[in-house]
PDB file of C-alpha atoms and ligand atoms in Angstrom:
ATOM      1  CA  MET A   1      -3.038  53.180  37.789  1.00 93.00           C
ATOM      2  CA  ASN A   2      -3.842  51.028  40.890  1.00 97.00           C
ATOM      3  CA  ILE A   3      -1.853  47.759  41.443  1.00 98.00           C
ATOM      4  CA  LEU A   4      -4.319  46.572  44.100  1.00 98.00           C
ATOM      5  CA  GLU A   5      -7.885  47.449  44.509  1.00 98.00           C
ATOM      6  CA  LEU A   6     -10.120  45.994  47.326  1.00 98.00           C
ATOM      7  CA  GLU A   7     -13.846  46.554  46.950  1.00 98.00           C
ATOM      8  CA  HIS A   8     -16.136  45.688  49.795  1.00 98.00           C
ATOM      9  CA  VAL A   9     -13.920  42.819  51.054  1.00 98.00           C
ATOM     10  CA  SER A  10     -14.909  40.730  53.972  1.00 98.00           C
ATOM     11  CA  VAL A  11     -12.900  37.932  55.535  1.00 98.00           C
ATOM     12  CA  ALA A  12     -14.673  35.386  57.960  1.00 98.00           C
ATOM     13  CA  TYR A  13     -13.619  32.469  59.964  1.00 97.00           C
ATOM     14  CA  GLY A  14     -16.732  30.350  60.462  1.00 93.00           C
ATOM     15  CA  LYS A  15     -20.060  31.848  61.220  1.00 90.00           C
ATOM     16  CA  GLY A  16     -19.533  34.578  63.808  1.00 88.00           C
ATOM     17  CA  LYS A  17     -18.656  38.209  63.138  1.00 93.00           C
ATOM     18  CA  PRO A  18     -16.376  38.619  60.190  1.00 97.00           C
ATOM     19  CA  ALA A  19     -12.664  39.399  60.999  1.00 98.00           C
ATOM     20  CA  VAL A  20     -12.713  41.924  58.045  1.00 98.00           C
ATOM     21  CA  GLU A  21     -16.005  43.762  57.081  1.00 98.00           C
ATOM     22  CA  ASP A  22     -16.712  45.692  53.903  1.00 98.00           C
ATOM     23  CA  VAL A  23     -13.182  47.081  53.368  1.00 98.00           C
ATOM     24  CA  SER A  24     -12.458  49.044  50.292  1.00 98.00           C
ATOM     25  CA  PHE A  25      -9.287  50.924  49.395  1.00 98.00           C
ATOM     26  CA  SER A  26      -6.755  51.131  46.516  1.00 98.00           C
ATOM     27  CA  VAL A  27      -3.005  50.840  46.254  1.00 98.00           C
ATOM     28  CA  PRO A  28      -1.560  53.128  43.537  1.00 97.00           C
ATOM     29  CA  GLU A  29       1.438  51.777  41.628  1.00 96.00           C
ATOM     30  CA  LYS A  30       4.790  52.337  43.350  1.00 96.00           C
ATOM     31  CA  SER A  31       3.143  53.743  46.455  1.00 97.00           C
ATOM     32  CA  ILE A  32       3.430  52.810  50.187  1.00 97.00           C
ATOM     33  CA  VAL A  33       0.232  52.367  51.980  1.00 98.00           C
ATOM     34  CA  ALA A  34       0.276  51.777  55.748  1.00 97.00           C
ATOM     35  CA  ILE A  35      -2.590  49.884  57.450  1.00 97.00           C
ATOM     36  CA  VAL A  36      -2.850  50.937  61.036  1.00 96.00           C
ATOM     37  CA  GLY A  37      -4.801  49.548  63.875  1.00 94.00           C
ATOM     38  CA  GLU A  38      -4.593  47.816  67.252  1.00 92.00           C
ATOM     39  CA  SER A  39      -4.195  44.076  67.541  1.00 93.00           C
ATOM     40  CA  GLY A  40      -7.352  42.185  66.413  1.00 95.00           C
ATOM     41  CA  SER A  41      -8.398  44.505  63.992  1.00 96.00           C
ATOM     42  CA  GLY A  42      -8.253  42.380  61.049  1.00 97.00           C
ATOM     43  CA  LYS A  43      -4.848  43.691  59.501  1.00 97.00           C
ATOM     44  CA  SER A  44      -3.226  40.107  59.098  1.00 95.00           C
ATOM     45  CA  SER A  45      -6.423  38.581  57.801  1.00 97.00           C
ATOM     46  CA  LEU A  46      -6.650  41.222  55.145  1.00 98.00           C
ATOM     47  CA  LEU A  47      -3.138  40.816  53.956  1.00 97.00           C
ATOM     48  CA  ARG A  48      -3.379  36.986  53.863  1.00 95.00           C
ATOM     49  CA  ALA A  49      -6.685  37.166  51.928  1.00 97.00           C
ATOM     50  CA  VAL A  50      -4.943  39.328  49.305  1.00 97.00           C
ATOM     51  CA  MET A  51      -1.990  36.828  49.395  1.00 95.00           C
ATOM     52  CA  GLY A  52      -4.376  33.961  48.994  1.00 94.00           C
ATOM     53  CA  LEU A  53      -2.992  32.474  52.146  1.00 91.00           C
ATOM     54  CA  LEU A  54      -5.743  32.512  54.825  1.00 94.00           C
ATOM     55  CA  PRO A  55      -5.236  29.929  57.486  1.00 92.00           C
ATOM     56  CA  SER A  56      -7.694  27.011  57.234  1.00 93.00           C
ATOM     57  CA  GLY A  57     -11.242  27.849  58.201  1.00 95.00           C
ATOM     58  CA  GLY A  58     -10.741  31.454  56.971  1.00 96.00           C
ATOM     59  CA  GLU A  59     -12.272  32.620  53.577  1.00 96.00           C
ATOM     60  CA  VAL A  60     -12.926  35.782  51.600  1.00 97.00           C
ATOM     61  CA  SER A  61     -16.657  35.879  52.364  1.00 97.00           C
ATOM     62  CA  GLY A  62     -17.473  38.883  50.291  1.00 97.00           C
ATOM     63  CA  GLY A  63     -16.189  41.595  47.876  1.00 98.00           C
ATOM     64  CA  THR A  64     -13.553  41.616  45.237  1.00 98.00           C
ATOM     65  CA  ILE A  65      -9.754  41.807  45.177  1.00 98.00           C
ATOM     66  CA  LEU A  66      -8.318  43.116  41.910  1.00 98.00           C
ATOM     67  CA  PHE A  67      -4.529  42.753  41.260  1.00 98.00           C
ATOM     68  CA  GLU A  68      -3.518  44.797  38.303  1.00 96.00           C
ATOM     69  CA  GLY A  69      -7.123  44.915  37.223  1.00 96.00           C
ATOM     70  CA  ARG A  70      -7.537  41.051  37.516  1.00 96.00           C
ATOM     71  CA  ASP A  71     -10.081  39.572  39.858  1.00 97.00           C
ATOM     72  CA  LEU A  72      -8.103  37.105  41.964  1.00 96.00           C
ATOM     73  CA  ASP A  73     -11.013  35.010  42.590  1.00 94.00           C
ATOM     74  CA  SER A  74     -11.380  34.228  38.949  1.00 95.00           C
ATOM     75  CA  LEU A  75      -7.938  32.790  38.734  1.00 95.00           C
ATOM     76  CA  THR A  76      -7.107  28.988  39.051  1.00 94.00           C
ATOM     77  CA  ARG A  77      -5.023  27.695  41.883  1.00 91.00           C
ATOM     78  CA  GLN A  78      -2.002  27.332  39.549  1.00 92.00           C
ATOM     79  CA  GLN A  79      -2.393  30.933  38.318  1.00 93.00           C
ATOM     80  CA  ARG A  80      -2.681  32.155  41.860  1.00 93.00           C
ATOM     81  CA  ARG A  81       0.626  30.178  42.803  1.00 90.00           C
ATOM     82  CA  GLN A  82       2.418  31.775  39.886  1.00 89.00           C
ATOM     83  CA  ILE A  83       1.549  35.246  41.000  1.00 92.00           C
ATOM     84  CA  ARG A  84       2.658  34.421  44.552  1.00 89.00           C
ATOM     85  CA  GLY A  85       6.218  35.095  45.074  1.00 83.00           C
ATOM     86  CA  LYS A  86       6.811  36.563  41.571  1.00 87.00           C
ATOM     87  CA  ASP A  87       4.311  39.391  41.262  1.00 95.00           C
ATOM     88  CA  MET A  88       3.209  39.814  44.772  1.00 95.00           C
ATOM     89  CA  ALA A  89       5.065  38.632  47.822  1.00 93.00           C
ATOM     90  CA  MET A  90       4.548  38.741  51.596  1.00 91.00           C
ATOM     91  CA  ILE A  91       6.770  39.374  54.589  1.00 88.00           C
ATOM     92  CA  PHE A  92       5.049  37.614  57.483  1.00 86.00           C
ATOM     93  CA  GLN A  93       4.534  39.113  60.872  1.00 81.00           C
ATOM     94  CA  ASN A  94       7.146  36.727  62.311  1.00 77.00           C
ATOM     95  CA  ALA A  95      10.000  35.638  60.131  1.00 67.00           C
ATOM     96  CA  GLY A  96       9.884  32.177  61.975  1.00 62.00           C
ATOM     97  CA  GLU A  97       6.584  31.545  60.445  1.00 62.00           C
ATOM     98  CA  TYR A  98       8.207  31.940  56.944  1.00 73.00           C
ATOM     99  CA  LEU A  99      11.445  29.986  57.580  1.00 87.00           C
ATOM    100  CA  ASN A 100      11.321  26.205  58.206  1.00 91.00           C
ATOM    101  CA  PRO A 101      13.381  25.632  61.344  1.00 91.00           C
ATOM    102  CA  ARG A 102      14.546  22.294  60.022  1.00 94.00           C
ATOM    103  CA  ARG A 103      16.191  23.475  56.966  1.00 95.00           C
ATOM    104  CA  LYS A 104      19.192  25.685  56.083  1.00 96.00           C
ATOM    105  CA  VAL A 105      18.094  29.130  55.105  1.00 94.00           C
ATOM    106  CA  GLY A 106      20.152  28.887  51.785  1.00 95.00           C
ATOM    107  CA  ALA A 107      18.144  25.715  50.686  1.00 95.00           C
ATOM    108  CA  GLN A 108      14.878  27.421  51.379  1.00 93.00           C
ATOM    109  CA  TYR A 109      15.911  30.514  49.591  1.00 92.00           C
ATOM    110  CA  LEU A 110      17.101  28.633  46.576  1.00 95.00           C
ATOM    111  CA  GLU A 111      13.881  26.666  46.404  1.00 92.00           C
ATOM    112  CA  THR A 112      11.773  29.820  46.561  1.00 88.00           C
ATOM    113  CA  LEU A 113      13.636  31.360  43.642  1.00 91.00           C
ATOM    114  CA  GLY A 114      13.815  28.036  41.710  1.00 92.00           C
ATOM    115  CA  CYS A 115      10.018  27.972  41.740  1.00 87.00           C
ATOM    116  CA  HIS A 116       9.927  30.808  39.544  1.00 86.00           C
ATOM    117  CA  LEU A 117      13.285  31.267  37.627  1.00 89.00           C
ATOM    118  CA  ASP A 118      14.508  28.630  35.324  1.00 90.00           C
ATOM    119  CA  LEU A 119      18.164  29.292  36.142  1.00 92.00           C
ATOM    120  CA  PRO A 120      21.091  26.982  37.080  1.00 94.00           C
ATOM    121  CA  ARG A 121      21.561  26.699  40.957  1.00 93.00           C
ATOM    122  CA  THR A 122      24.839  28.621  40.833  1.00 94.00           C
ATOM    123  CA  GLU A 123      22.980  31.651  39.111  1.00 94.00           C
ATOM    124  CA  LEU A 124      20.215  31.325  41.786  1.00 94.00           C
ATOM    125  CA  LYS A 125      22.731  31.453  44.504  1.00 94.00           C
ATOM    126  CA  LYS A 126      24.400  34.619  43.136  1.00 93.00           C
ATOM    127  CA  LEU A 127      21.068  36.332  42.942  1.00 91.00           C
ATOM    128  CA  ALA A 128      20.394  35.331  46.564  1.00 92.00           C
ATOM    129  CA  LEU A 129      23.704  36.460  47.747  1.00 93.00           C
ATOM    130  CA  ASP A 130      23.237  39.736  45.844  1.00 89.00           C
ATOM    131  CA  MET A 131      19.960  40.411  47.407  1.00 85.00           C
ATOM    132  CA  LEU A 132      21.364  39.638  50.974  1.00 88.00           C
ATOM    133  CA  ALA A 133      24.144  42.108  50.334  1.00 87.00           C
ATOM    134  CA  ALA A 134      21.657  44.761  49.104  1.00 79.00           C
ATOM    135  CA  LEU A 135      19.981  44.258  52.541  1.00 77.00           C
ATOM    136  CA  LYS A 136      23.483  44.832  54.224  1.00 78.00           C
ATOM    137  CA  LEU A 137      23.883  41.313  55.014  1.00 83.00           C
ATOM    138  CA  THR A 138      27.440  40.937  53.767  1.00 83.00           C
ATOM    139  CA  ASP A 139      28.123  37.452  55.285  1.00 91.00           C
ATOM    140  CA  GLY A 140      25.685  35.936  52.953  1.00 93.00           C
ATOM    141  CA  GLU A 141      27.388  32.764  52.662  1.00 95.00           C
ATOM    142  CA  ARG A 142      27.255  32.105  56.203  1.00 96.00           C
ATOM    143  CA  ILE A 143      23.617  33.133  56.445  1.00 95.00           C
ATOM    144  CA  MET A 144      22.777  30.703  53.635  1.00 95.00           C
ATOM    145  CA  ASN A 145      24.622  28.051  55.454  1.00 97.00           C
ATOM    146  CA  SER A 146      22.854  28.562  58.701  1.00 96.00           C
ATOM    147  CA  TYR A 147      19.750  27.041  60.294  1.00 95.00           C
ATOM    148  CA  PRO A 148      17.211  29.782  61.375  1.00 93.00           C
ATOM    149  CA  PHE A 149      17.963  29.162  64.966  1.00 92.00           C
ATOM    150  CA  GLN A 150      21.550  29.972  64.436  1.00 94.00           C
ATOM    151  CA  LEU A 151      20.496  33.608  63.304  1.00 91.00           C
ATOM    152  CA  SER A 152      19.542  36.573  65.216  1.00 86.00           C
ATOM    153  CA  GLY A 153      15.902  37.807  64.922  1.00 82.00           C
ATOM    154  CA  GLY A 154      17.024  40.721  62.780  1.00 81.00           C
ATOM    155  CA  MET A 155      19.148  38.537  60.430  1.00 85.00           C
ATOM    156  CA  LYS A 156      16.241  36.142  60.046  1.00 87.00           C
ATOM    157  CA  GLN A 157      13.792  38.980  59.364  1.00 84.00           C
ATOM    158  CA  ARG A 158      16.167  40.441  56.770  1.00 84.00           C
ATOM    159  CA  ALA A 159      16.672  37.236  55.092  1.00 88.00           C
ATOM    160  CA  ALA A 160      12.891  36.800  54.847  1.00 87.00           C
ATOM    161  CA  ILE A 161      12.636  40.365  53.444  1.00 85.00           C
ATOM    162  CA  ALA A 162      15.432  39.373  50.929  1.00 87.00           C
ATOM    163  CA  MET A 163      13.543  36.223  49.890  1.00 87.00           C
ATOM    164  CA  ALA A 164      10.312  38.116  49.476  1.00 88.00           C
ATOM    165  CA  MET A 165      12.111  40.846  47.393  1.00 86.00           C
ATOM    166  CA  SER A 166      14.362  38.638  45.186  1.00 86.00           C
ATOM    167  CA  LEU A 167      11.866  38.007  42.527  1.00 86.00           C
ATOM    168  CA  ASN A 168      11.349  41.716  42.331  1.00 88.00           C
ATOM    169  CA  PRO A 169       7.480  41.592  42.994  1.00 93.00           C
ATOM    170  CA  ARG A 170       5.485  44.507  41.940  1.00 95.00           C
ATOM    171  CA  LEU A 171       3.531  44.407  45.305  1.00 97.00           C
ATOM    172  CA  LEU A 172       5.170  43.667  48.638  1.00 95.00           C
ATOM    173  CA  LEU A 173       2.809  42.796  51.619  1.00 95.00           C
ATOM    174  CA  ALA A 174       4.507  43.434  54.849  1.00 93.00           C
ATOM    175  CA  ASP A 175       2.907  42.259  58.158  1.00 93.00           C
ATOM    176  CA  GLU A 176       4.496  44.188  61.081  1.00 90.00           C
ATOM    177  CA  PRO A 177       7.931  43.773  59.297  1.00 85.00           C
ATOM    178  CA  THR A 178       9.733  45.393  62.192  1.00 80.00           C
ATOM    179  CA  SER A 179       7.889  44.704  65.430  1.00 77.00           C
ATOM    180  CA  ALA A 180      10.072  41.858  66.436  1.00 72.00           C
ATOM    181  CA  LEU A 181      13.248  43.723  66.035  1.00 75.00           C
ATOM    182  CA  ASP A 182      15.248  46.075  68.219  1.00 76.00           C
ATOM    183  CA  VAL A 183      15.164  49.771  67.434  1.00 78.00           C
ATOM    184  CA  THR A 184      18.272  50.089  65.369  1.00 76.00           C
ATOM    185  CA  THR A 185      17.381  47.051  63.048  1.00 75.00           C
ATOM    186  CA  GLN A 186      13.852  48.466  62.881  1.00 79.00           C
ATOM    187  CA  ALA A 187      15.183  51.676  61.388  1.00 80.00           C
ATOM    188  CA  GLN A 188      17.302  49.751  58.908  1.00 77.00           C
ATOM    189  CA  VAL A 189      14.602  47.477  57.688  1.00 80.00           C
ATOM    190  CA  VAL A 190      12.203  50.443  57.100  1.00 84.00           C
ATOM    191  CA  GLN A 191      15.031  52.099  55.066  1.00 85.00           C
ATOM    192  CA  GLU A 192      15.478  49.022  53.085  1.00 82.00           C
ATOM    193  CA  LEU A 193      11.797  48.923  52.260  1.00 87.00           C
ATOM    194  CA  ILE A 194      11.608  52.452  51.146  1.00 89.00           C
ATOM    195  CA  GLN A 195      14.763  51.920  49.118  1.00 87.00           C
ATOM    196  CA  ALA A 196      12.993  49.001  47.370  1.00 85.00           C
ATOM    197  CA  ARG A 197      10.176  51.361  46.370  1.00 90.00           C
ATOM    198  CA  ASP A 198      12.494  53.897  45.313  1.00 91.00           C
ATOM    199  CA  ARG A 199      14.913  51.726  43.431  1.00 87.00           C
ATOM    200  CA  MET A 200      12.463  49.274  41.751  1.00 88.00           C
ATOM    201  CA  GLY A 201       9.160  50.782  42.167  1.00 92.00           C
ATOM    202  CA  THR A 202       7.795  48.108  44.326  1.00 94.00           C
ATOM    203  CA  ALA A 203       4.489  49.018  45.737  1.00 97.00           C
ATOM    204  CA  ILE A 204       4.237  48.279  49.431  1.00 96.00           C
ATOM    205  CA  VAL A 205       1.260  47.588  51.839  1.00 97.00           C
ATOM    206  CA  ALA A 206       2.746  47.677  55.463  1.00 95.00           C
ATOM    207  CA  VAL A 207       0.825  46.702  58.293  1.00 95.00           C
ATOM    208  CA  THR A 208       1.731  48.319  61.741  1.00 91.00           C
ATOM    209  CA  HIS A 209       0.068  49.140  65.020  1.00 86.00           C
ATOM    210  CA  ASN A 210       2.222  52.175  65.354  1.00 86.00           C
ATOM    211  CA  MET A 211       1.092  55.415  63.768  1.00 91.00           C
ATOM    212  CA  GLY A 212       4.578  56.966  64.118  1.00 88.00           C
ATOM    213  CA  ALA A 213       6.074  54.333  61.788  1.00 87.00           C
ATOM    214  CA  ALA A 214       3.170  54.697  59.323  1.00 92.00           C
ATOM    215  CA  SER A 215       3.722  58.482  59.142  1.00 92.00           C
ATOM    216  CA  ARG A 216       7.401  57.981  58.384  1.00 89.00           C
ATOM    217  CA  ILE A 217       7.086  55.634  55.402  1.00 92.00           C
ATOM    218  CA  ALA A 218       3.504  55.893  54.063  1.00 95.00           C
ATOM    219  CA  ASP A 219       2.018  57.874  51.221  1.00 97.00           C
ATOM    220  CA  TYR A 220      -1.433  56.726  52.230  1.00 98.00           C
ATOM    221  CA  ILE A 221      -2.753  55.572  55.483  1.00 98.00           C
ATOM    222  CA  VAL A 222      -5.625  53.255  56.191  1.00 98.00           C
ATOM    223  CA  VAL A 223      -6.863  53.256  59.745  1.00 98.00           C
ATOM    224  CA  MET A 224      -8.671  49.982  60.814  1.00 98.00           C
ATOM    225  CA  GLN A 225     -10.459  49.041  64.053  1.00 97.00           C
ATOM    226  CA  ASN A 226     -12.633  45.883  64.637  1.00 97.00           C
ATOM    227  CA  GLY A 227     -12.437  44.747  61.128  1.00 98.00           C
ATOM    228  CA  THR A 228     -13.624  47.883  59.527  1.00 98.00           C
ATOM    229  CA  ILE A 229     -11.981  51.006  58.134  1.00 98.00           C
ATOM    230  CA  ARG A 230     -12.239  54.090  60.490  1.00 97.00           C
ATOM    231  CA  GLU A 231     -10.627  56.346  57.969  1.00 97.00           C
ATOM    232  CA  HIS A 232      -8.283  56.463  55.231  1.00 97.00           C
ATOM    233  CA  GLY A 233      -6.508  59.232  52.980  1.00 97.00           C
ATOM    234  CA  THR A 234      -3.111  60.539  52.182  1.00 98.00           C
ATOM    235  CA  ARG A 235      -0.447  60.476  54.762  1.00 97.00           C
ATOM    236  CA  ASP A 236      -0.885  64.234  55.511  1.00 97.00           C
ATOM    237  CA  GLN A 237      -4.621  64.160  55.515  1.00 97.00           C
ATOM    238  CA  VAL A 238      -4.694  61.461  58.095  1.00 97.00           C
ATOM    239  CA  ILE A 239      -1.771  62.845  60.212  1.00 95.00           C
ATOM    240  CA  GLN A 240      -2.689  66.473  60.171  1.00 95.00           C
ATOM    241  CA  ALA A 241      -6.370  66.413  59.849  1.00 96.00           C
ATOM    242  CA  PRO A 242      -7.619  63.136  61.265  1.00 96.00           C
ATOM    243  CA  ALA A 243     -11.400  62.767  60.993  1.00 95.00           C
ATOM    244  CA  SER A 244     -12.141  60.048  63.390  1.00 96.00           C
ATOM    245  CA  GLY A 245     -11.749  59.853  67.180  1.00 96.00           C
ATOM    246  CA  TYR A 246      -9.840  56.535  66.953  1.00 96.00           C
ATOM    247  CA  THR A 247      -7.250  58.032  64.645  1.00 96.00           C
ATOM    248  CA  LYS A 248      -6.741  60.998  67.074  1.00 94.00           C
ATOM    249  CA  GLN A 249      -6.200  58.492  69.738  1.00 93.00           C
ATOM    250  CA  LEU A 250      -3.577  56.482  67.904  1.00 93.00           C
ATOM    251  CA  LEU A 251      -1.788  59.841  66.992  1.00 92.00           C
ATOM    252  CA  ALA A 252      -1.980  60.764  70.586  1.00 91.00           C
ATOM    253  CA  ALA A 253      -0.267  57.590  71.472  1.00 87.00           C
ATOM    254  CA  ALA A 254       2.484  57.954  69.004  1.00 83.00           C
ATOM    255  CA  PRO A 255       5.604  59.609  70.456  1.00 70.00           C
ATOM    256  CA  ALA A 256       7.294  62.428  68.795  1.00 65.00           C
ATOM    257  CA  LEU A 257       5.256  62.489  65.707  1.00 62.00           C
ATOM    258  CA  LYS A 258       6.355  64.926  63.147  1.00 45.00           C
TER     259      LYS A 258
HETATM  260  P1  LIG B 301      -4.613  42.001  63.523  1.00 77.13           P
HETATM  261  O1  LIG B 301      -3.456  41.334  62.472  1.00 77.13           O
HETATM  262  O2  LIG B 301      -5.011  43.340  63.060  1.00 77.13           O
HETATM  263  O3  LIG B 301      -4.098  41.664  64.979  1.00 77.13           O
HETATM  264  P2  LIG B 301      -6.054  39.548  62.815  1.00 77.13           P
HETATM  265  O4  LIG B 301      -6.429  39.579  61.256  1.00 77.13           O
HETATM  266  O5  LIG B 301      -4.936  38.578  63.238  1.00 77.13           O
HETATM  267  O6  LIG B 301      -5.953  40.943  63.366  1.00 77.13           O
HETATM  268  O7  LIG B 301      -7.436  38.895  63.573  1.00 77.13           O
HETATM  269  C1  LIG B 301      -8.706  39.520  63.441  1.00 77.13           C
HETATM  270  C2  LIG B 301      -9.690  38.561  63.983  1.00 77.13           C
HETATM  271  O8  LIG B 301      -9.677  37.462  63.171  1.00 77.13           O
HETATM  272  C3  LIG B 301      -9.310  38.188  65.503  1.00 77.13           C
HETATM  273  O9  LIG B 301      -9.722  38.950  66.496  1.00 77.13           O
HETATM  274  C4  LIG B 301      -9.811  36.704  65.417  1.00 77.13           C
HETATM  275  O10 LIG B 301     -11.089  36.840  66.004  1.00 77.13           O
HETATM  276  C5  LIG B 301      -9.932  36.321  63.970  1.00 77.13           C
HETATM  277  N1  LIG B 301      -8.870  35.365  63.594  1.00 77.13           N
HETATM  278  C6  LIG B 301      -7.733  35.531  63.059  1.00 77.13           C
HETATM  279  N2  LIG B 301      -7.099  34.485  62.803  1.00 77.13           N
HETATM  280  C7  LIG B 301      -7.795  33.344  62.968  1.00 77.13           C
HETATM  281  C8  LIG B 301      -7.811  32.076  62.736  1.00 77.13           C
HETATM  282  N3  LIG B 301      -6.671  31.634  62.245  1.00 77.13           N
HETATM  283  N4  LIG B 301      -8.987  31.296  63.184  1.00 77.13           N
HETATM  284  C9  LIG B 301      -9.958  31.922  63.685  1.00 77.13           C
HETATM  285  N5  LIG B 301     -10.084  33.301  63.833  1.00 77.13           N
HETATM  286  C10 LIG B 301      -9.059  34.076  63.483  1.00 77.13           C
HETATM  287 MG1  LIG B 302      -1.658  40.724  62.874  1.00 77.13          MG
END
């Protein structure tokens, strides 16, 4: 079964050419789908449309988004809010976007959990610390007591990933989750995402501009350029027998692709 289905989805900001145009693909349960494409190809707009968090001025201007068979457009704002965070969660391109700079990480974390779980604060805190530990952030107490600016980029990003994964969503949307990190931390975060899928069956849609990264983690690859899909298929189809010239270009630019 597919956890997510996009049918002819378009996203527009005002009147000009849509940022995303007539995009269709499916995300099978428990699979990892990578969306690959250069900057400006509409990847972030597409993920935000699925999450229901387009910036003001942006709207889904056509098509249908089905989450577990339900048309997201038919839901009330309240129903949508309940799905967000609990059933589907998003790691934003830049963790700083997600964390409020004026509040301690722990306060934000517990508030996110508290929106969906009717548990005492001590239980919520335990859950948060467990998830940070699962992401190899063993000094969870210190992280919870820090403001975002007191943490390294890698720690912030992993704290944001922990928050996104804490409610055990069935679908995780990850927008360039590692592009702001150094190479070692990148590899760790990628491992953590793969483990989430393996341990909990989380389906993941990961956006990247790097074909090498996509080929390492994805079961399926969607190649986007200029708001439209150039090609999509299983990882092996796209890597070993690319059909479009643009995919071949991306492959040529990916170092040491196996
Ligand atoms: P990507 O994530 O692939 O770099 P984006 O979805 O961010 O692509 O952007 C795709 C296009 O959508 C951009 O070229 C831009 O024209 C438009 N766009 C994105 N965000 C906004 C916004 N907040 N307001 C107006 N236009 C936007
Ligand atoms: Mg983007």
